[in-house]
Short mmCIF file of C-alpha atoms and ligand atoms in Angstrom, two decimals:
data_model
loop_
_atom_site.label_atom_id
_atom_site.label_comp_id
_atom_site.label_asym_id
_atom_site.label_seq_id
_atom_site.Cartn_x
_atom_site.Cartn_y
_atom_site.Cartn_z
CA MET A 268 5.89 73.55 26.83
CA ALA A 269 2.27 74.40 25.99
CA LYS A 270 1.89 76.93 23.20
CA ILE A 271 -1.19 79.06 22.84
CA ALA A 272 -2.53 81.62 20.38
CA ILE A 273 -4.73 84.60 21.21
CA MET A 274 -7.30 85.71 18.62
CA GLY A 275 -8.41 89.32 19.19
CA PHE A 276 -6.14 91.73 21.06
CA GLY A 277 -8.84 93.91 22.62
CA THR A 278 -9.57 94.24 26.34
CA VAL A 279 -9.76 90.50 27.01
CA GLY A 280 -6.96 89.38 24.66
CA ALA A 281 -4.56 92.00 26.02
CA GLY A 282 -5.62 91.03 29.55
CA VAL A 283 -4.72 87.40 28.82
CA ALA A 284 -1.24 88.43 27.66
CA GLU A 285 -0.84 90.56 30.79
CA VAL A 286 -1.89 87.79 33.19
CA VAL A 287 0.53 85.38 31.44
CA ARG A 288 3.25 88.02 32.00
CA LEU A 289 2.23 88.50 35.64
CA ASN A 290 1.50 84.93 36.67
CA GLY A 291 3.06 82.75 33.94
CA ALA A 292 5.71 81.31 36.28
CA LYS A 293 3.07 80.36 38.85
CA MET A 294 0.92 78.75 36.16
CA ALA A 295 3.94 76.84 34.79
CA GLU A 296 4.66 75.52 38.26
CA GLU A 297 1.06 74.34 38.62
CA LEU A 298 1.04 72.76 35.16
CA GLY A 299 4.52 71.27 35.30
CA GLU A 300 5.29 72.90 31.97
CA GLU A 301 5.75 76.38 30.60
CA LEU A 302 2.91 78.31 28.99
CA SER A 303 3.95 80.36 26.00
CA ILE A 304 2.00 82.71 23.72
CA LYS A 305 3.12 81.89 20.18
CA TYR A 306 0.79 84.11 18.16
CA ILE A 307 -1.60 87.00 18.64
CA LEU A 308 -4.06 87.43 15.79
CA ASP A 309 -5.59 90.85 15.13
CA VAL A 310 -6.40 92.81 12.00
CA ARG A 311 -5.16 96.04 13.58
CA ASP A 312 -1.58 97.29 13.62
CA PHE A 313 0.31 96.69 16.87
CA SER A 314 3.84 97.35 15.60
CA ASP A 315 4.64 99.45 18.70
CA SER A 316 3.43 96.79 21.12
CA PRO A 317 5.87 94.66 23.15
CA TYR A 318 4.05 91.74 21.49
CA ALA A 319 4.75 93.03 17.94
CA LYS A 320 6.80 89.96 17.00
CA LYS A 321 3.93 87.62 17.84
CA MET A 322 1.28 89.60 15.94
CA ILE A 323 -0.23 87.96 12.85
CA LYS A 324 -3.22 88.75 10.64
CA ASP A 325 -3.74 85.39 8.94
CA PHE A 326 -5.72 82.78 10.89
CA SER A 327 -4.43 79.91 8.72
CA ILE A 328 -1.00 80.30 10.40
CA ILE A 329 -2.59 79.24 13.69
CA GLU A 330 -4.78 76.65 12.03
CA ASN A 331 -1.82 74.94 10.36
CA ASP A 332 0.67 75.13 13.22
CA ASP A 333 0.65 71.83 15.09
CA GLU A 334 2.58 73.39 17.96
CA VAL A 335 -0.41 75.54 18.94
CA GLU A 336 -2.46 73.47 21.33
CA VAL A 337 -4.88 76.03 22.77
CA VAL A 338 -6.52 78.95 21.01
CA VAL A 339 -8.04 81.81 23.01
CA GLU A 340 -10.95 83.36 21.11
CA SER A 341 -11.46 86.90 22.38
CA ILE A 342 -12.71 88.39 19.12
CA GLY A 343 -16.37 88.48 20.16
CA GLY A 344 -19.53 88.30 18.08
CA LYS A 345 -20.64 85.59 15.67
CA GLY A 346 -18.77 86.53 12.49
CA VAL A 347 -15.15 85.46 12.09
CA ALA A 348 -15.16 84.26 15.71
CA LEU A 349 -17.53 81.46 14.69
CA ASP A 350 -15.58 80.57 11.57
CA PHE A 351 -12.20 80.55 13.35
CA THR A 352 -13.56 78.59 16.33
CA ARG A 353 -15.02 75.90 14.06
CA ARG A 354 -11.77 75.66 12.13
CA ALA A 355 -9.53 75.63 15.20
CA LEU A 356 -11.60 72.81 16.76
CA GLN A 357 -11.62 70.90 13.46
CA ALA A 358 -7.84 71.30 13.38
CA GLY A 359 -7.70 69.49 16.74
CA LYS A 360 -7.00 72.52 18.92
CA HIS A 361 -8.61 73.28 22.25
CA VAL A 362 -10.54 76.56 22.16
CA VAL A 363 -11.19 78.80 25.15
CA THR A 364 -13.46 81.83 24.93
CA SER A 365 -15.07 84.75 26.73
CA ASN A 366 -17.58 85.17 23.88
CA LYS A 367 -21.00 84.73 25.47
CA GLU A 368 -22.89 85.55 22.28
CA LEU A 369 -21.16 82.72 20.43
CA VAL A 370 -21.55 80.20 23.26
CA ALA A 371 -25.22 81.06 23.81
CA THR A 372 -26.11 80.81 20.12
CA HIS A 373 -23.67 78.18 18.73
CA GLY A 374 -22.42 76.40 21.84
CA LYS A 375 -24.27 73.16 21.06
CA GLU A 376 -22.71 72.90 17.60
CA LEU A 377 -19.21 73.90 18.76
CA LEU A 378 -19.27 71.46 21.68
CA ALA A 379 -20.33 68.71 19.28
CA ILE A 380 -17.33 69.48 17.03
CA ALA A 381 -15.07 69.51 20.11
CA LYS A 382 -16.43 66.11 21.13
CA ALA A 383 -15.91 64.66 17.66
CA ARG A 384 -12.31 65.94 17.59
CA ASN A 385 -11.65 64.97 21.24
CA VAL A 386 -10.68 68.50 22.26
CA ASN A 387 -12.03 70.99 24.77
CA TYR A 388 -14.25 74.00 24.13
CA LEU A 389 -14.30 75.94 27.40
CA PHE A 390 -16.02 79.25 28.21
CA GLU A 391 -15.71 80.05 31.91
CA ALA A 392 -15.18 83.76 31.14
CA SER A 393 -18.45 84.02 29.21
CA VAL A 394 -20.50 84.25 32.43
CA GLY A 395 -19.59 86.39 35.41
CA GLY A 396 -16.20 87.56 34.08
CA GLY A 397 -13.63 86.48 36.65
CA ILE A 398 -16.07 84.58 38.87
CA PRO A 399 -15.38 80.82 38.72
CA VAL A 400 -19.04 79.89 38.39
CA LEU A 401 -19.29 77.53 35.42
CA ARG A 402 -16.52 75.15 36.44
CA SER A 403 -17.82 75.14 40.01
CA MET A 404 -21.22 74.20 38.66
CA PHE A 405 -20.18 71.40 36.29
CA GLN A 406 -17.40 70.08 38.53
CA GLU A 407 -17.94 70.82 42.21
CA LEU A 408 -21.74 70.72 41.99
CA ALA A 409 -21.86 67.71 39.65
CA THR A 410 -23.18 65.69 42.60
CA ASN A 411 -26.36 67.77 42.56
CA GLN A 412 -29.43 68.15 40.45
CA ILE A 413 -29.44 71.88 39.84
CA GLU A 414 -32.90 73.23 40.50
CA GLU A 415 -32.61 76.97 40.09
CA ILE A 416 -30.16 79.70 39.13
CA VAL A 417 -30.75 83.37 39.78
CA GLY A 418 -28.25 86.14 39.48
CA ILE A 419 -27.05 89.62 38.73
CA LEU A 420 -25.33 88.83 35.45
CA ASN A 421 -24.61 92.27 34.06
CA GLY A 422 -22.30 94.71 35.81
CA THR A 423 -23.20 97.77 33.76
CA THR A 424 -26.90 97.66 34.58
CA ASN A 425 -26.13 96.87 38.21
CA TYR A 426 -23.97 100.00 38.32
CA ILE A 427 -26.79 102.04 36.75
CA LEU A 428 -29.38 100.75 39.23
CA THR A 429 -27.00 101.35 42.14
CA ARG A 430 -26.47 104.96 41.05
CA MET A 431 -30.20 105.50 40.61
CA GLU A 432 -30.72 104.39 44.20
CA LYS A 433 -27.71 106.02 45.85
CA ALA A 434 -27.57 109.30 43.88
CA GLY A 435 -31.29 109.59 43.09
CA ILE A 436 -30.56 110.12 39.38
CA SER A 437 -32.61 108.93 36.40
CA CYS A 438 -31.82 105.85 34.33
CA ALA A 439 -30.69 108.02 31.39
CA GLU A 440 -28.37 110.05 33.64
CA ALA A 441 -26.92 106.88 35.17
CA VAL A 442 -26.34 105.36 31.70
CA LYS A 443 -24.39 108.48 30.74
CA GLU A 444 -22.33 108.20 33.92
CA ALA A 445 -21.65 104.52 33.21
CA GLN A 446 -20.45 105.45 29.72
CA GLU A 447 -18.14 108.15 31.13
CA LYS A 448 -16.64 105.59 33.50
CA GLY A 449 -16.07 103.17 30.62
CA TYR A 450 -18.52 100.52 31.92
CA ALA A 451 -21.23 101.01 29.30
CA GLU A 452 -20.43 100.93 25.59
CA LYS A 453 -21.14 103.92 23.34
CA ASP A 454 -24.12 101.87 22.18
CA PRO A 455 -25.30 100.46 25.52
CA THR A 456 -28.20 98.45 24.05
CA ALA A 457 -26.89 94.94 24.77
CA ASP A 458 -26.41 95.73 28.45
CA VAL A 459 -29.34 98.10 29.05
CA GLU A 460 -31.91 95.98 27.22
CA GLY A 461 -30.91 92.78 29.02
CA ILE A 462 -29.45 91.05 25.93
CA ASP A 463 -26.09 90.40 27.60
CA ALA A 464 -27.76 88.97 30.72
CA CYS A 465 -30.01 86.83 28.49
CA ARG A 466 -27.00 85.20 26.81
CA LYS A 467 -25.50 84.47 30.22
CA ILE A 468 -28.63 82.91 31.72
CA CYS A 469 -28.91 80.76 28.56
CA ILE A 470 -25.36 79.43 29.05
CA LEU A 471 -25.98 78.76 32.74
CA SER A 472 -29.23 76.99 31.95
CA ASP A 473 -27.72 74.96 29.09
CA LEU A 474 -24.95 73.67 31.35
CA ALA A 475 -27.09 73.19 34.45
CA PHE A 476 -29.99 71.36 32.81
CA GLY A 477 -28.28 69.86 29.73
CA LYS A 478 -30.81 71.22 27.24
CA GLU A 479 -30.37 74.14 24.90
CA VAL A 480 -32.19 77.37 25.67
CA ALA A 481 -32.05 79.64 22.63
CA PRO A 482 -31.69 83.34 23.55
CA GLU A 483 -34.51 84.35 21.20
CA LEU A 484 -36.94 82.19 23.22
CA VAL A 485 -36.10 83.87 26.52
CA SER A 486 -38.36 86.68 27.69
CA THR A 487 -35.91 89.54 28.14
CA GLU A 488 -36.66 92.88 29.74
CA GLY A 489 -33.99 95.49 30.29
CA ILE A 490 -33.84 98.47 32.62
CA SER A 491 -34.63 101.35 30.29
CA ASN A 492 -38.19 101.79 31.59
CA ILE A 493 -37.33 101.88 35.28
CA GLN A 494 -38.33 105.07 37.09
CA ARG A 495 -36.19 106.44 39.92
CA GLN A 496 -39.43 106.79 41.92
CA ASP A 497 -39.82 102.99 42.01
CA VAL A 498 -36.17 102.46 42.97
CA GLY A 499 -36.72 104.93 45.83
CA ILE A 500 -40.01 103.41 47.03
CA ALA A 501 -38.45 99.94 46.96
CA ALA A 502 -35.34 101.05 48.91
CA ALA A 503 -37.45 102.80 51.57
CA ALA A 504 -39.45 99.58 52.02
CA GLY A 505 -36.37 97.33 52.29
CA TYR A 506 -35.98 96.13 48.71
CA GLN A 507 -33.30 96.71 46.08
CA VAL A 508 -34.27 96.81 42.41
CA LYS A 509 -32.04 94.39 40.47
CA LEU A 510 -31.93 93.07 36.92
CA LEU A 511 -31.90 89.30 37.36
CA GLY A 512 -31.42 86.37 35.05
CA HIS A 513 -33.49 83.46 36.34
CA ALA A 514 -33.53 79.84 35.17
CA LEU A 515 -35.37 77.01 36.84
CA ARG A 516 -36.42 73.43 36.39
CA LEU A 517 -40.09 72.84 37.18
CA PRO A 518 -41.40 69.67 38.86
CA ASP A 519 -42.88 68.40 35.57
CA GLY A 520 -39.46 68.52 33.88
CA LYS A 521 -40.24 71.69 31.95
CA GLN A 522 -37.96 74.68 32.33
CA ALA A 523 -38.21 78.45 32.49
CA ALA A 524 -35.69 81.18 31.79
CA TYR A 525 -36.13 84.92 31.68
CA VAL A 526 -34.41 88.24 32.39
CA ALA A 527 -36.32 90.98 34.20
CA LEU A 528 -36.17 93.62 36.89
CA HIS A 529 -37.07 92.42 40.38
CA LEU A 530 -37.51 93.87 43.81
CA VAL A 531 -35.03 91.88 45.90
CA PRO A 532 -35.68 91.80 49.67
CA GLU A 533 -32.81 92.98 51.86
CA ASN A 534 -32.45 89.55 53.49
CA CYS A 535 -31.51 88.00 50.11
CA PRO A 536 -27.73 87.97 49.56
CA LEU A 537 -28.23 89.44 46.06
CA ALA A 538 -29.65 92.68 47.53
CA PRO A 539 -26.37 94.27 48.72
CA VAL A 540 -24.49 93.38 45.50
CA SER A 541 -23.86 96.83 44.08
CA ASP A 542 -21.91 98.76 41.43
CA VAL A 543 -20.40 96.61 38.66
CA PHE A 544 -20.30 93.43 40.72
CA ASN A 545 -22.08 90.24 39.67
CA ALA A 546 -23.49 87.54 41.93
CA ILE A 547 -25.09 84.22 41.07
CA ILE A 548 -27.03 81.92 43.37
CA ILE A 549 -27.19 78.26 42.33
CA ARG A 550 -29.58 75.94 44.14
CA GLY A 551 -28.65 72.26 44.15
CA ASN A 552 -30.89 69.52 45.54
CA ALA A 553 -28.15 68.34 47.92
CA VAL A 554 -26.04 71.42 48.64
CA GLY A 555 -28.87 73.97 48.88
CA ASP A 556 -27.98 77.53 47.89
CA VAL A 557 -24.45 78.59 47.01
CA MET A 558 -23.59 82.09 45.88
CA PHE A 559 -20.75 83.22 43.63
CA TYR A 560 -19.73 86.87 43.83
CA GLY A 561 -17.08 88.97 42.14
CA ARG A 562 -16.06 91.13 39.23
CA GLY A 563 -18.18 90.32 36.21
CA ALA A 564 -16.11 92.27 33.70
CA GLY A 565 -12.75 93.92 33.14
CA ASP A 566 -9.54 92.87 31.46
CA LEU A 567 -7.68 91.07 34.23
CA PRO A 568 -10.68 89.41 35.96
CA THR A 569 -11.91 88.07 32.60
CA ALA A 570 -8.38 87.00 31.63
CA SER A 571 -8.13 85.16 34.95
CA ALA A 572 -11.12 83.03 33.93
CA VAL A 573 -9.84 82.57 30.37
CA LEU A 574 -6.49 81.30 31.63
CA SER A 575 -8.11 78.96 34.13
CA ASP A 576 -9.71 77.36 31.07
CA VAL A 577 -6.37 77.31 29.23
CA MET A 578 -4.84 75.44 32.16
CA ASP A 579 -7.84 73.11 32.34
CA ALA A 580 -7.59 72.36 28.60
CA ILE A 581 -3.91 71.48 29.00
CA ARG A 582 -4.64 69.28 32.02
CA HIS A 583 -7.41 67.61 30.02
CA ARG A 584 -5.56 67.34 26.72
CA GLU A 585 -5.87 63.53 26.70
CA ARG A 586 -9.28 63.06 28.32
CA ARG A 587 -11.43 66.01 27.35
CA ARG A 588 -13.94 67.70 29.63
CA ASN A 589 -17.24 66.06 28.88
CA LEU A 590 -19.36 69.17 28.35
CA GLY A 591 -22.34 69.63 26.11
CA TRP A 592 -26.08 70.04 25.88
CA SER A 593 -28.66 68.41 23.72
CA GLN A 594 -32.10 69.09 22.31
CA SER A 595 -34.08 72.23 23.02
CA ALA A 596 -35.51 72.67 26.49
CA ASP A 597 -39.29 72.51 26.92
CA LEU A 598 -39.83 76.06 28.12
CA VAL A 599 -42.85 77.50 29.87
CA ALA A 600 -43.57 81.19 29.37
CA ALA A 601 -42.17 83.53 32.01
CA ASP A 602 -45.70 84.91 32.44
CA ASP A 603 -46.92 81.47 33.60
CA LEU A 604 -44.62 81.51 36.64
CA VAL A 605 -46.24 82.37 39.94
CA MET A 606 -44.60 85.13 41.97
CA ARG A 607 -45.34 88.32 43.89
CA TRP A 608 -45.60 91.60 41.99
CA TYR A 609 -44.96 95.25 42.78
CA LEU A 610 -47.62 97.57 41.42
CA ARG A 611 -47.51 101.36 41.63
CA GLY A 612 -50.07 103.85 40.43
CA ASP A 613 -52.78 106.26 41.28
CA PHE A 614 -54.94 103.74 43.14
CA SER A 615 -56.12 103.29 46.72
CA LEU A 616 -55.24 100.41 49.01
CA ASP A 617 -58.91 99.37 48.98
CA ALA A 618 -58.90 99.27 45.17
CA ALA A 619 -55.70 97.20 45.17
CA LYS A 620 -57.27 94.76 47.66
CA ALA A 621 -60.46 94.56 45.62
CA VAL A 622 -58.50 93.63 42.49
CA CYS A 623 -55.61 91.57 43.91
CA GLY A 624 -56.87 90.18 47.25
CA GLU A 625 -54.18 90.30 49.94
CA VAL A 626 -51.53 92.96 49.34
CA GLU A 627 -48.62 94.47 51.29
CA GLU A 628 -48.66 98.26 51.13
CA LEU A 629 -45.19 99.81 50.67
CA THR A 630 -46.42 103.37 50.51
CA GLU A 631 -49.52 105.12 49.23
CA GLY A 632 -50.18 103.85 45.71
CA ALA A 633 -47.52 101.11 45.82
CA VAL A 634 -48.24 97.51 46.83
CA ILE A 635 -46.83 94.03 46.63
CA THR A 636 -49.37 91.40 45.66
CA ALA A 637 -49.79 87.84 46.85
CA PRO A 638 -48.22 85.27 44.47
CA MET A 639 -49.89 85.19 41.05
CA THR A 640 -48.94 84.53 37.43
CA GLY A 641 -47.59 87.29 35.23
CA ALA A 642 -50.75 87.07 33.15
CA ALA A 643 -52.92 87.65 36.25
CA ALA A 644 -50.65 90.47 37.42
CA LYS A 645 -50.96 92.19 34.03
CA GLU A 646 -54.75 91.99 34.30
CA ALA A 647 -54.60 93.45 37.81
CA ALA A 648 -52.24 96.22 36.70
CA LYS A 649 -54.60 97.08 33.85
CA ALA A 650 -57.64 97.14 36.12
CA LEU A 651 -55.84 99.46 38.57
CA GLY A 652 -54.32 101.64 35.85
CA ALA A 653 -50.88 100.91 37.35
CA ALA A 654 -47.96 102.97 36.03
CA ALA A 655 -45.29 100.49 37.12
CA MET A 656 -45.17 96.72 37.50
CA LEU A 657 -42.14 94.73 38.64
CA ARG A 658 -41.49 91.17 39.82
CA VAL A 659 -40.60 90.49 43.46
CA LEU A 660 -38.00 87.80 44.20
N1 LIG B 39 -21.03 94.30 29.49
C1 LIG B 39 -20.84 93.23 30.43
C2 LIG B 39 -21.32 93.71 31.80
C3 LIG B 39 -19.39 92.83 30.46
O1 LIG B 39 -21.56 94.91 31.98
O2 LIG B 39 -21.49 92.89 32.69
C4 LIG B 39 -19.08 91.41 30.65
O3 LIG B 39 -19.89 90.50 30.05
#
């Protein structure tokens, strides 16, 4: 029998318990042994819960119990979650997490401890919720050099952008709606300002390219400045406005990673991905493009990914998954990348052509430029007095 402990009985932790209840027998059959939750750690009182007998408040009980093989960290943040993760790994336990903030900021250190202790530190649920993207990348796509990753990594902002387009409402109105539906937090900053997507593109990049990308070095733009007018102009011209995380390896070995709004052409499979769904395209040098699509949040989808890691840790209890990343990536600035740009303002087509050269006119006062760097596009936007400027995928 494999015994596990859950730390943090919020949405994800409770979801893990529920999926064990729902699918525990199926998982046991797959594993060839039963999976049992021995403890649930939470500072809050759950005396009325069906799990009351398993509830504990003292982490050292887990730390000192040799029967507990796998610890699920669903506390979140970098406070006690970091301390408990370090200690659980040091105690020779496998740790599985959905905590993208911790993986993005301390993953290198925690994976090094896991390696030294010959245990697994797995974090499938930290990117794309229930979508099996990380394991697919490090296992099924291990035969490839990954060249590029681009994706819709945040469900809340995708919902907001979808509502702006479909209902013609403002960003602020759509944020309020997302809060009422329980998608956006009371303080929606991490989602709306792109911080959540930034952590996820860092984790994807770290794993894909083997070098650490620190979130604070990633140019991160959220959606709070988007005008419904631009969403409407884009849609009428065959583009969807999406917040994308983008990581790529350049021919000289340098890397780039950023989060920003883009106009996505309708023929790109990311364009129809709407509401709270996530989708991630990974380009490998042998396989070409593969896309992963599904629910990027929610209790049961996230728990599904957490428990796939629990099963993987048990299957790899003797020979650990060899995951990790090393020194910092050599990053080029997002503004140095060459791409097309959407500019909108009170300017004529002739003026846009005079400043930018070839342009595609979407409507009066809105154009898409030929490929140019972000620095050049900013100059052009300034010269034209543009009121809006967005990347084009
Ligand atoms: N707040 C996240 C989202 C949840 O909206 O995608 C999962 O990371």
